[in-house]
Short mmCIF file of C-alpha atoms in Angstrom, two decimals:
data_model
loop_
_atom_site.label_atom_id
_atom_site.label_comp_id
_atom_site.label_asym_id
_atom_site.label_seq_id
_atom_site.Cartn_x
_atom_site.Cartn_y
_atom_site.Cartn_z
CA UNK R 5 0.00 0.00 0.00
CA UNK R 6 1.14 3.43 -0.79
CA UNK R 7 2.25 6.21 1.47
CA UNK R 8 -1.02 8.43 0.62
CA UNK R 9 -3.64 5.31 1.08
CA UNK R 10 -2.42 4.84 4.23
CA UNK R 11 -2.79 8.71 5.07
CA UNK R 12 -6.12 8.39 3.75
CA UNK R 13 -6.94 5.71 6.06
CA UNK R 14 -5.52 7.30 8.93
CA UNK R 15 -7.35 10.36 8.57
CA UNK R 16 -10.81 8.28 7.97
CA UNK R 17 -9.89 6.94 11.21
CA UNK R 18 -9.96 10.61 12.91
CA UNK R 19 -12.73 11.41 10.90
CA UNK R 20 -9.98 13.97 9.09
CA UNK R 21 -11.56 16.42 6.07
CA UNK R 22 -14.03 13.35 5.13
CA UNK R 23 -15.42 14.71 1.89
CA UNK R 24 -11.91 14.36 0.60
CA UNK R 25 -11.16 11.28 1.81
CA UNK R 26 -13.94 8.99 1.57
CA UNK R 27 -13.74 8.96 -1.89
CA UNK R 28 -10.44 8.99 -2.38
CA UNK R 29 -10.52 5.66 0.19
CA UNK R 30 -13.31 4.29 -1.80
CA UNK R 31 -11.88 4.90 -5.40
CA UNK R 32 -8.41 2.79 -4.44
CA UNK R 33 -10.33 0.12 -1.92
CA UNK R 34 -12.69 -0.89 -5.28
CA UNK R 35 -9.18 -0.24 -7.88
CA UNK R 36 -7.48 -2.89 -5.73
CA UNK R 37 -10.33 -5.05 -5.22
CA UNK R 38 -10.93 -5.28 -9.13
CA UNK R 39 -7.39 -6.04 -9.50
CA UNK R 40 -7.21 -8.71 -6.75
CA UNK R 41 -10.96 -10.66 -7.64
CA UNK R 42 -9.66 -10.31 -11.43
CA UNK R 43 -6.57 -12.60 -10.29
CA UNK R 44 -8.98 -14.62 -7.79
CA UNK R 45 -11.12 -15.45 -11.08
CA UNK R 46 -7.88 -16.02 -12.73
CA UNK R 47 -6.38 -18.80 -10.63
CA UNK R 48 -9.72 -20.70 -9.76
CA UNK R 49 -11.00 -20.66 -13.57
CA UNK R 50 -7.79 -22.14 -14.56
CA UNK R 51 -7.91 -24.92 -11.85
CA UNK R 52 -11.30 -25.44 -13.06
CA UNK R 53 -10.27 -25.81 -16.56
CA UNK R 54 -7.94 -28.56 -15.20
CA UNK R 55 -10.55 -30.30 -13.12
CA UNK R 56 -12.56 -30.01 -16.43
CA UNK R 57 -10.09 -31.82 -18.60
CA UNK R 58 -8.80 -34.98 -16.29
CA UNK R 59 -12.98 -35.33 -16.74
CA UNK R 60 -14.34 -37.71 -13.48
CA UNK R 61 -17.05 -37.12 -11.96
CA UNK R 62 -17.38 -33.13 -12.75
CA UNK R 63 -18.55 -34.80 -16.27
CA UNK R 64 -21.49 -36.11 -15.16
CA UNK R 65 -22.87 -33.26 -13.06
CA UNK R 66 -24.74 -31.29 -15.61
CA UNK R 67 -26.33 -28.84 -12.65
CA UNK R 68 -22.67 -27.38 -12.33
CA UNK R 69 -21.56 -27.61 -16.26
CA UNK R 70 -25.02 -25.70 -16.61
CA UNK R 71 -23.75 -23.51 -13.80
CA UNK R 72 -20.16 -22.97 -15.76
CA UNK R 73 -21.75 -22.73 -19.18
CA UNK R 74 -23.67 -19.38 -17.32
CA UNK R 75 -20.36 -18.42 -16.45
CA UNK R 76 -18.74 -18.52 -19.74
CA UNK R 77 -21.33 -16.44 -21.35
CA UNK R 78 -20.96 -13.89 -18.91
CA UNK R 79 -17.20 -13.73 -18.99
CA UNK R 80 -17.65 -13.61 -23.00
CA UNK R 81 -19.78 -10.62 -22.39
CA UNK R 82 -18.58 -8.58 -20.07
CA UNK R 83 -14.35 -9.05 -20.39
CA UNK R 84 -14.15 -10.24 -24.25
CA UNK R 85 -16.76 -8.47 -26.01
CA UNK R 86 -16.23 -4.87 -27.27
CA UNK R 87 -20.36 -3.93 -28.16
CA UNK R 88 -21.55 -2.00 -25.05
CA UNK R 89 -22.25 -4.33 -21.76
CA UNK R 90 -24.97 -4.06 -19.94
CA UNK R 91 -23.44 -4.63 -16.10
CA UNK R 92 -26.83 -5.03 -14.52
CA UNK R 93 -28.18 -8.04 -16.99
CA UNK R 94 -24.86 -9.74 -16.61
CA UNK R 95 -25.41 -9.16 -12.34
CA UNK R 96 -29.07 -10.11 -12.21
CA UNK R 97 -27.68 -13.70 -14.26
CA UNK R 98 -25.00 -14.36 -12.16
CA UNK R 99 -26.81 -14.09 -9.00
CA UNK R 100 -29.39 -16.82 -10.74
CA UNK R 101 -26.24 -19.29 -10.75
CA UNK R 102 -25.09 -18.05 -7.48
CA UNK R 103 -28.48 -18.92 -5.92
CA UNK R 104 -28.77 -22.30 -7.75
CA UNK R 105 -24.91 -23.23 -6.87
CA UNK R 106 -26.47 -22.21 -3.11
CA UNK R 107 -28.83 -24.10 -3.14
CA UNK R 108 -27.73 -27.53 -4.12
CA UNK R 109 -24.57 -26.51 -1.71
CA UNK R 110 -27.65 -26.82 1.04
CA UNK R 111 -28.74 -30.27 -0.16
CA UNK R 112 -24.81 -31.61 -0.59
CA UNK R 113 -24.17 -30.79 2.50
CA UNK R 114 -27.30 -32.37 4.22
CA UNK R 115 -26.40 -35.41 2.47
CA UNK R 116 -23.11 -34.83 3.55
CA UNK R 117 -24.06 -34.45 7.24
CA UNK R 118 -26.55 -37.83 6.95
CA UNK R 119 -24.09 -39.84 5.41
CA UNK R 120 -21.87 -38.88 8.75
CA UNK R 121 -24.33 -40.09 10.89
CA UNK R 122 -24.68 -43.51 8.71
CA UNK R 123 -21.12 -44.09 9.12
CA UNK R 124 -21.19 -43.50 12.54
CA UNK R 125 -23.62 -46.45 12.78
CA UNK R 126 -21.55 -48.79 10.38
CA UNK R 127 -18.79 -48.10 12.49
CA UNK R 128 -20.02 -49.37 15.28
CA UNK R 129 -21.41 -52.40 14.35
CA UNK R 130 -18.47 -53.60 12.38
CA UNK R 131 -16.54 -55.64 14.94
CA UNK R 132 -19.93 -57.43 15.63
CA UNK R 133 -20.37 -58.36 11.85
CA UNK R 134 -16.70 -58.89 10.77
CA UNK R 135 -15.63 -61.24 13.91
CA UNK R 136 -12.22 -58.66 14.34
CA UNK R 137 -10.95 -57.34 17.49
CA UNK R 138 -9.43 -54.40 19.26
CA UNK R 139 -7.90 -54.48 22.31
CA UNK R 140 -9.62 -52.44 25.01
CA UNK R 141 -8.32 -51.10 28.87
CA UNK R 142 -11.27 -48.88 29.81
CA UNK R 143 -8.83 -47.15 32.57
CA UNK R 144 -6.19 -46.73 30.10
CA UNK R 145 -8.14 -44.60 27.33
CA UNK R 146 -10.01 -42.76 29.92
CA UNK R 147 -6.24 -41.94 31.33
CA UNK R 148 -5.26 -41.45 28.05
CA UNK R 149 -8.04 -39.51 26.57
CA UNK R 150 -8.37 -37.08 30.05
CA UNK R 151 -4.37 -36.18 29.39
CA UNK R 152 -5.23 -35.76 25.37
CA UNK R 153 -8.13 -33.15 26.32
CA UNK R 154 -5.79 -30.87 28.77
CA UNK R 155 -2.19 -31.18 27.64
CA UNK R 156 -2.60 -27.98 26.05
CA UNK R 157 -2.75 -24.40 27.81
CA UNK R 158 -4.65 -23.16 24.83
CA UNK R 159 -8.66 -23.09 26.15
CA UNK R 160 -9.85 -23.11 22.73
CA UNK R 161 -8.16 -25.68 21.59
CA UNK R 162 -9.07 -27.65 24.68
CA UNK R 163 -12.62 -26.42 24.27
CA UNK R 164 -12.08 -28.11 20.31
CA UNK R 165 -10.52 -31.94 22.10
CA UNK R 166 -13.60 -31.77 24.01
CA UNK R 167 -15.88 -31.66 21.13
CA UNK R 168 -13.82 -34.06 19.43
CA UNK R 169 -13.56 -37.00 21.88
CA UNK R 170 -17.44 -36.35 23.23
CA UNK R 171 -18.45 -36.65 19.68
CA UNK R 172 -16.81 -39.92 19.11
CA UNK R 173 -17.20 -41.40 22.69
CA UNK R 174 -20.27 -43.92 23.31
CA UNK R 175 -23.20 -41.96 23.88
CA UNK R 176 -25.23 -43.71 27.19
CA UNK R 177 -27.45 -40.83 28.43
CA UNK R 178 -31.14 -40.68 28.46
CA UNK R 179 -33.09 -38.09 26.06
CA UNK R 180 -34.18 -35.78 29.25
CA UNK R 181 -30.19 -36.04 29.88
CA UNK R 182 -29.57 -34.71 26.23
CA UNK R 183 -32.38 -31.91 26.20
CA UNK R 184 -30.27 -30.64 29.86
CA UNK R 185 -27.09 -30.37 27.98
CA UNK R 186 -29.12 -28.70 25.10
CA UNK R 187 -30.69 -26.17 27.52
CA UNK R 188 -27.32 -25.34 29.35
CA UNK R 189 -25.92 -24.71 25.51
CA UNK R 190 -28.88 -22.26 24.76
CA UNK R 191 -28.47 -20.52 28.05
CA UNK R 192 -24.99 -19.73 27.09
CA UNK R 193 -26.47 -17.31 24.50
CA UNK R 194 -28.80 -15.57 27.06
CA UNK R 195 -28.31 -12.14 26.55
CA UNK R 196 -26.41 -12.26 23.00
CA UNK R 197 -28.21 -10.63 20.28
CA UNK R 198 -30.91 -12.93 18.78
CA UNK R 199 -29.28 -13.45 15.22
CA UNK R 200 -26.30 -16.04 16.98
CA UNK R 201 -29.22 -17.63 19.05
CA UNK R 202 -30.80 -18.58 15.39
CA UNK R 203 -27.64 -19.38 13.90
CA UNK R 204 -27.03 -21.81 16.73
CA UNK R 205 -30.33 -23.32 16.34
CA UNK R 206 -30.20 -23.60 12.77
CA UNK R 207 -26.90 -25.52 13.29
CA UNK R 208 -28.05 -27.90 15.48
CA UNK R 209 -30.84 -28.46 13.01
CA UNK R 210 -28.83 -29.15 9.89
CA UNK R 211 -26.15 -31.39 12.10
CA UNK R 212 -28.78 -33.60 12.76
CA UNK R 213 -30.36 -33.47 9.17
CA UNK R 214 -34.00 -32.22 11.48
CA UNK R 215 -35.44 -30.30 8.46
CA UNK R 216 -34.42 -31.49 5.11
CA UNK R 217 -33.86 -28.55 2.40
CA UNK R 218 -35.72 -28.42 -0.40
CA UNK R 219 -34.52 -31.09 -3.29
CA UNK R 220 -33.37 -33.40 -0.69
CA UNK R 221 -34.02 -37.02 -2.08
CA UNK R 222 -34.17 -35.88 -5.34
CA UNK R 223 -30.86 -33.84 -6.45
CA UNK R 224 -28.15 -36.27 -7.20
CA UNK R 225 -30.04 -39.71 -7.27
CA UNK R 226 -26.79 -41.65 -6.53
CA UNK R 227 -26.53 -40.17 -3.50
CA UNK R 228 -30.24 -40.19 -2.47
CA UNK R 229 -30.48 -43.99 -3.32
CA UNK R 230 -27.75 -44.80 -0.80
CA UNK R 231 -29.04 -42.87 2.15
CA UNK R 232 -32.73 -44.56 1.74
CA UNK R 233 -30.43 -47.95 1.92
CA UNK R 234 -29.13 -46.78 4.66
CA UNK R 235 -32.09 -45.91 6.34
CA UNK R 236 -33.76 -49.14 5.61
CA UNK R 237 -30.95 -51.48 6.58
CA UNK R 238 -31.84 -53.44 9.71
CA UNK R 239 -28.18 -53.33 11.23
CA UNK R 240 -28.54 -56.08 13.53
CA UNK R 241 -29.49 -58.42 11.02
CA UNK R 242 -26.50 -57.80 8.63
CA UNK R 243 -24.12 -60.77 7.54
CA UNK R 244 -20.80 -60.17 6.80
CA UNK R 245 -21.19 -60.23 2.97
CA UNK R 246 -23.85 -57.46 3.02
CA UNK R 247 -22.13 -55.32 5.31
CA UNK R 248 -19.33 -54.99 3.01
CA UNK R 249 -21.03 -54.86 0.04
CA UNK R 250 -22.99 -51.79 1.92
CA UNK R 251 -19.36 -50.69 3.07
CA UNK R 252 -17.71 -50.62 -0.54
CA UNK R 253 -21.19 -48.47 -1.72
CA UNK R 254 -20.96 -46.49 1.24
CA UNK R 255 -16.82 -45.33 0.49
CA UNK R 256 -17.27 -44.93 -3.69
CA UNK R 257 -20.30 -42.30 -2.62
CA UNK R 258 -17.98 -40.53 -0.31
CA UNK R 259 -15.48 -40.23 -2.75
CA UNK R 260 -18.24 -38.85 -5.62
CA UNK R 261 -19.32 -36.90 -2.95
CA UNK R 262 -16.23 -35.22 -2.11
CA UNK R 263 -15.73 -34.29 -5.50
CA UNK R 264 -19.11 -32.60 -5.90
CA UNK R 265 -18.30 -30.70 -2.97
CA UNK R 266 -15.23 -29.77 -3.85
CA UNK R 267 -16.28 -29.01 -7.52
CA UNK R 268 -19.65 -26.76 -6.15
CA UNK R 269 -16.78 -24.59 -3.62
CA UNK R 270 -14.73 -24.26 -6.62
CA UNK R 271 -17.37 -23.17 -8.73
CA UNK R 272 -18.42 -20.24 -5.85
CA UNK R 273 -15.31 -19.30 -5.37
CA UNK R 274 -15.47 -18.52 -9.57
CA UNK R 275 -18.90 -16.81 -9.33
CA UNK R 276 -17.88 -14.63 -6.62
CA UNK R 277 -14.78 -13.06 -7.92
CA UNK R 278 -16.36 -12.53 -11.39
CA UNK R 279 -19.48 -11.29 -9.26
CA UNK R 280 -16.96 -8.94 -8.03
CA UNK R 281 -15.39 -7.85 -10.99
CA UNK R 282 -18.43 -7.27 -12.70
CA UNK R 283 -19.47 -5.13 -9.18
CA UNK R 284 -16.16 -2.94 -9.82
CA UNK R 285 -16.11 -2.99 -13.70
CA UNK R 286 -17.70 0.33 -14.43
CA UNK R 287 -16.38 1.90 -11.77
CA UNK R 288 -12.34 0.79 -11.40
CA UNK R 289 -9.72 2.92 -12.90
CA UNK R 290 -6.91 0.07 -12.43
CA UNK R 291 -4.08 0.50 -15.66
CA UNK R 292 -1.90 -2.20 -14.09
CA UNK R 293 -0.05 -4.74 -15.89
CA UNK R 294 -1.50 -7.63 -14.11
CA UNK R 295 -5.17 -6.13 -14.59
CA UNK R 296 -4.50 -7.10 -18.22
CA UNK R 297 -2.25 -9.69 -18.36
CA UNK R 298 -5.66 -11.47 -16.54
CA UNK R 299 -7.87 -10.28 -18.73
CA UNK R 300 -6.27 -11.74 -21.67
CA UNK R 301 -5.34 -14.97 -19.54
CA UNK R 302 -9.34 -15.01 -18.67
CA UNK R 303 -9.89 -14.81 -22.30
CA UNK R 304 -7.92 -18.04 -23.63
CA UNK R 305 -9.23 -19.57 -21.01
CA UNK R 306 -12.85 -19.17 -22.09
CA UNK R 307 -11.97 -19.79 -25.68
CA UNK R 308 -10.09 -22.97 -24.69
CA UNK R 309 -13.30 -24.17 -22.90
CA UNK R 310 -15.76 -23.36 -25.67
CA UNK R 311 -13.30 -24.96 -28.27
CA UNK R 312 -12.32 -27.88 -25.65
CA UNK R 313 -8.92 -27.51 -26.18
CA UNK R 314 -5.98 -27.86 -23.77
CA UNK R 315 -5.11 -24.52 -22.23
CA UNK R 316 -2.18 -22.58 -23.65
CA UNK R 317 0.74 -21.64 -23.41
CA UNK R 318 -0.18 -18.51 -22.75
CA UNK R 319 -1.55 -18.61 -20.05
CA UNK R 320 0.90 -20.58 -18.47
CA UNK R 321 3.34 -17.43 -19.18
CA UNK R 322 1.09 -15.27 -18.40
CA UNK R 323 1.16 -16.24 -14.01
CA UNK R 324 4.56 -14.93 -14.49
CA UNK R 325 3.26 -11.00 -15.33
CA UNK R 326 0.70 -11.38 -11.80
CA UNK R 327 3.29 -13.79 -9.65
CA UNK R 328 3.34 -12.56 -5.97
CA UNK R 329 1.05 -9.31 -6.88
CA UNK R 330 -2.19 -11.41 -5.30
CA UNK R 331 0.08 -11.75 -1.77
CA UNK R 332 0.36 -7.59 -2.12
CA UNK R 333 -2.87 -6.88 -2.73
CA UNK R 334 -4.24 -9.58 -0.26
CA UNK R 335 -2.24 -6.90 2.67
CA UNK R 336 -3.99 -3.61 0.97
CA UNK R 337 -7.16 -5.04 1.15
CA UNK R 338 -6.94 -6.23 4.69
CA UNK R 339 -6.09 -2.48 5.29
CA UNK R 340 -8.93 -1.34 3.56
CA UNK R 341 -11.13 -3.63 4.63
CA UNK R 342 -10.38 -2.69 8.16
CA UNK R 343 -12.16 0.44 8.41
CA UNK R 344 -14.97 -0.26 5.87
CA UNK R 345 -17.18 -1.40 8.64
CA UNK R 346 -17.00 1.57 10.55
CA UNK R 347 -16.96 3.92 7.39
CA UNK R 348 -20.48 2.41 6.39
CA UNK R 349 -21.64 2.61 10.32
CA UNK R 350 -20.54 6.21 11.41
CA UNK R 351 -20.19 8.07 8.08
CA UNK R 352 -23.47 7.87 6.07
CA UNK R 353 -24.62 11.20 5.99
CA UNK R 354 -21.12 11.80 4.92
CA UNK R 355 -21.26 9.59 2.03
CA UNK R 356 -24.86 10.37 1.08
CA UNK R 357 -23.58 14.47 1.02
CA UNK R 358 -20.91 13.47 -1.25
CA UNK R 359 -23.24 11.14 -3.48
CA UNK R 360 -21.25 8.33 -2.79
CA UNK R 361 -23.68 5.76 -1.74
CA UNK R 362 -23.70 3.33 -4.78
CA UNK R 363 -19.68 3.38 -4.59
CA UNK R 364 -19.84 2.44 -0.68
CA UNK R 365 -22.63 -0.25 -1.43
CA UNK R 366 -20.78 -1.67 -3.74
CA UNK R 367 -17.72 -1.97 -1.48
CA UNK R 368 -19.91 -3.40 1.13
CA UNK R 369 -21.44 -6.14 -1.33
CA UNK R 370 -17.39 -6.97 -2.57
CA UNK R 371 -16.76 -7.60 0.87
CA UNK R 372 -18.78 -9.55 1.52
CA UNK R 373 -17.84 -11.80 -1.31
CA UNK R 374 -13.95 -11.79 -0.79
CA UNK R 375 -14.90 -13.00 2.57
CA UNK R 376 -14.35 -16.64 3.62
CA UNK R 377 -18.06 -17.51 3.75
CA UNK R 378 -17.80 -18.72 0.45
CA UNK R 379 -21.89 -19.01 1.13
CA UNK R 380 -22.49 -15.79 2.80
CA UNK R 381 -25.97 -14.06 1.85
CA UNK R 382 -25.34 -11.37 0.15
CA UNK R 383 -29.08 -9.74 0.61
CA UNK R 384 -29.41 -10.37 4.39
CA UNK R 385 -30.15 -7.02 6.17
CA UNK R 386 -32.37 -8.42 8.88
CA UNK R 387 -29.93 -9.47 10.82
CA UNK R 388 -31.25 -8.88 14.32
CA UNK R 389 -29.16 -7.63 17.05
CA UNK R 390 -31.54 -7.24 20.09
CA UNK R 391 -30.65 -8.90 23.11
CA UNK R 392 -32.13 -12.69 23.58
CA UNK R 393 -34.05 -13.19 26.81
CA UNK R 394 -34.80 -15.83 28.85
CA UNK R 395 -38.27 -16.31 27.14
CA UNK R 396 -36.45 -16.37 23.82
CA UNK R 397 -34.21 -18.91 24.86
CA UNK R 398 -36.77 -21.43 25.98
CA UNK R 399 -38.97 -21.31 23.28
CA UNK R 400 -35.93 -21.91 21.27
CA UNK R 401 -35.13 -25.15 23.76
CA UNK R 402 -38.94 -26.07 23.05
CA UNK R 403 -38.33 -25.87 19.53
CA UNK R 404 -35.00 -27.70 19.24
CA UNK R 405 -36.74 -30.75 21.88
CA UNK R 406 -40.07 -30.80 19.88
CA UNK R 407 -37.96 -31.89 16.81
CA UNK R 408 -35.30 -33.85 18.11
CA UNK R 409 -37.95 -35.73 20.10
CA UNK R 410 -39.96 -36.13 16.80
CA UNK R 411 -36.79 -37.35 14.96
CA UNK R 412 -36.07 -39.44 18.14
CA UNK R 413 -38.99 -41.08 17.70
CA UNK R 414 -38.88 -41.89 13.94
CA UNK R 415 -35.36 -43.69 14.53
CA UNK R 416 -33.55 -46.28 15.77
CA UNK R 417 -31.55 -46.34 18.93
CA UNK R 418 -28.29 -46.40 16.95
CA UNK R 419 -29.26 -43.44 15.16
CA UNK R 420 -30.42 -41.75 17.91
CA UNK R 421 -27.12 -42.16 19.36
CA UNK R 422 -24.93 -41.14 16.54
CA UNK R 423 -26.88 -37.90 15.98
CA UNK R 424 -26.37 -36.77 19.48
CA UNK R 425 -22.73 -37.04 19.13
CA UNK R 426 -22.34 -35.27 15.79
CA UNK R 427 -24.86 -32.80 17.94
CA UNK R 428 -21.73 -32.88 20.86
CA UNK R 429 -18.90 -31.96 17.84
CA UNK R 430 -20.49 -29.04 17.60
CA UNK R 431 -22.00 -27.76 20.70
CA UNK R 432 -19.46 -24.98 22.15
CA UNK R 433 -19.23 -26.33 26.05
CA UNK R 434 -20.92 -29.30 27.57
CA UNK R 435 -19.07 -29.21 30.98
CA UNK R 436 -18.85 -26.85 34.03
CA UNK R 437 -15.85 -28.20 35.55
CA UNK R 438 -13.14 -30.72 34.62
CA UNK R 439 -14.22 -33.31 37.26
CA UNK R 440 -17.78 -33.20 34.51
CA UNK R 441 -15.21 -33.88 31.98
CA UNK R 442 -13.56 -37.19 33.51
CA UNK R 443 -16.45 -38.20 34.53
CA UNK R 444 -18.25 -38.09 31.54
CA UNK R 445 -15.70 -40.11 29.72
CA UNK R 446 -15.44 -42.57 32.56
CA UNK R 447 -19.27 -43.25 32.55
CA UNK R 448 -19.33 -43.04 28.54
CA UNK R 449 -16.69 -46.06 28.29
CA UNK R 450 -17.68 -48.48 31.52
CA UNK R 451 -21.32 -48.27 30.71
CA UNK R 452 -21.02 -49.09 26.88
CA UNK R 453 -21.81 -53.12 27.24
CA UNK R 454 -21.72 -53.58 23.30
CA UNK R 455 -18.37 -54.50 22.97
CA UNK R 456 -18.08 -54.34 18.73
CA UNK R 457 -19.33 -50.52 19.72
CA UNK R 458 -16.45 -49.72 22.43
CA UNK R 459 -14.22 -51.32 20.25
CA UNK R 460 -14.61 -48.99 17.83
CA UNK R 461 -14.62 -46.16 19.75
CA UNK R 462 -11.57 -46.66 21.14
CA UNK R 463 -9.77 -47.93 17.62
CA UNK R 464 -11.47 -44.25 16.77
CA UNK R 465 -10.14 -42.22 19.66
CA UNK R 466 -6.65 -43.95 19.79
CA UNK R 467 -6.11 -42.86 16.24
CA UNK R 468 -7.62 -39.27 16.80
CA UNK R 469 -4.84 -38.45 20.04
CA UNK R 470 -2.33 -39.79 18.07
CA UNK R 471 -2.81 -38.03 15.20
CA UNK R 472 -2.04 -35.07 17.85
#
């Protein structure tokens, strides 16, 4: 960053000669931010490209080629084409495929979070089925697993080892027992604004797959088909031979499904910089080599696609002309970034008087998309910060027991029990005291009579401490 950005930024900070300022601040914050998403869009559409050409299972989802086939036209049109572009058209499409690449993200990862729970289950019945064995010393892991949790000084990433080992440890606690540890969670959030107690619900919701989004059973068949054999597999009556014919399904999907997930996050992470290029596009004023160096790179990579040839040369030279020029802007953006918030809360009759607003609006909306919430809702302004109450938080307990009790009773005991502990990964503190802690794990391991089920726990939590 130059010497007179960082003036700039200073004197926003001491609210210094404003009308001067602010739009000088706003001018290089979006000039940088072009330059930086154009390199983003760069990098990911050539790893794309790649993905694209070693074929596998990207080749068969036509909901993201459909998605990337969007995303060529609007590159075509608004970076390659010299008739006049109309920003807004190009915008209103590429928040279409943004919402659709959303929205099967939502069902991926549902599937994602059943099939957790499913292995969970096959895990634990897998020493019963295959006739192997793992040594067990109750005393020992609990030793073992009690030094794991606190041999750090770092409380957060003890707080993490306690999520970790409770989510994998065998879950013997009645439902009422469950709902208390639910309740103490909630009450942690009494008094935090009511926008975190929702986002805490909602994630206890989707961990346990509660409320199923919309396309759920239907998007990605493959998938679908397995998780209804899942749920209709009687696990106590599986022979050997069907358990690992169900196994070798089971670890193929997982595979596919990786890739899909991996494929949709590299997708959004395409559709957001070009999102924000497109944001910055009439507005930037950037002459720098690298801004067209990755224009031109951008461009042979569309042709390449639409011809489906091999990517050229090119653009291979080309990463010389941006190399370490992302890293620089990455540290000017940070800069920037870290008075935006404050620019767009304290100054707006400021930027208003200077007719600044759709600048400033669209810095907010880049920022948003440079962000690491790949996900992150771009139109959400009813967030709501008021204070949560006690009354909030117990008709948000109600809520949570009315449908865990209703999934509860739809299930089977081992399902039960493997949702609670994906539930445990991610509550943020189950335990007042570490005496709760030791004795949690000490009741968790001597009451577990199913031996194929402590025997996987333990093969489980012996790898997990020492893995570190």
């Amino acid at each position: 960053m130059n010497t007179e950005d960082r003036r700039i930024i200073k004197d926003i900070k001491r609210r210094k000669d404003l009308e001067i300022n602010l739009p000088a601040y706003g001018n290089a914050y979006l000039n940088a931010a072009y330059e930086y998403s154009l390199i983003r869009l760069v990098l990911n559409y050539y790893t794309i490209k790649e993905v694209f050409d070693e074929g596998g299972s990207i080749m068969s989802d036509e909901p993201l080629i459909s998605s990337l086939e969007s995303v060529h036209t609007i590159i075509f049109e608004a970076l390659m084409n010299d008739s006049e572009i109309d920003y807004e058209d190009c915008i209103k499409r590429l928040e279409e495929v943004r919402n659709e690449l959303t929205d099967r993200m939502v069902v991926l990862t549902a599937y994602t979070d059943t099939l957790q729970i499913y292995e969970y289950v096959l895990n634990r019945v897998e020493y019963g089925i295959t006739g192997n064995t793992y040594d067990v010393d109750v005393d020992s892991l609990s030793e073992k697993l009690f030094k794991y949790i606190f041999n750090d000084d770092d409380k957060m990433v003890v707080n993490s080892k306690i999520q970790m080992v409770t989510a994998q440890l065998p879950v013997r606690m009645t439902k009422s027992k469950f709902y208390d540890y639910l309740n103490d969670t909630l009450n942690i959030y009494n008094g935090s604004d009511i926008s975190s107690v929702d986002s805490f619900v909602d994630m206890m919701k989707s961990t346990a797959v509660l409320e199923k989004p919309k396309g759920y059973g239907k998007l990605y068949p493959e998938v679908a088909k397995l998780i209804e054999q899942l749920e209709n597999t009687d696990y106590k009556m599986l022979n050997i031979d069907a358990f690992r014919a169900l196994m070798e399904q089971f670890s193929l999907t997982t595979v596919h499904m990786t890739d899909m997930v991996s494929n949709h996050l590299l997708m959004m992470e395409i559709v957001n910089a070009l999102y924000s290029v497109l944001i910055a596009l009439p507005y930037q004023r950037n002459e720098n080599t690298s801004v067209s160096a990755c224009v031109s790179m951008i461009g042979s990579l569309h042709d390449a696609f639409i011809s489906q040839g091999k990517i050229p040369s090119s653009v291979d030279d080309g990463f010389a002309l941006i190399e370490g020029v992302q890293e620089h802007l990455g540290e000017d953006i940070l800069q920037f970034e870290s008075v935006l918030q404050d620019v767009l809360d304290e100054s707006k009759d400021d930027i208003s008087w200077i007719m600044a607003d759709e600048l400033f609006s669209r810095l907010d909306k880049i920022s948003k998309l440079m962000a690491n919430s790949l996900f992150i809702d771009l139109t959400d302004d009813n967030i709501n910060n008021e204070p949560a109450d006690q009354v909030y938080i117990a008709n948000k307990r109600d809520e949570l027991v009315e449908a865990f009790s209703a999934f509860f009773e739809q299930h089977t005991k081992e399902v039960n029990r493997a949702v609670m502990g994906a539930v445990f990964s991610n509550m943020p503190v189950l335990f007042n005291s570490i005496q709760e802690i030791k004795d949690y794990i000490e009741h968790s391991l001597t009451h577990c009579s199913n031996e194929s089920e402590l025997m996987a726990c333990a093969k489980i939590l012996d790898e997990m401490m020492a893995e570190g």
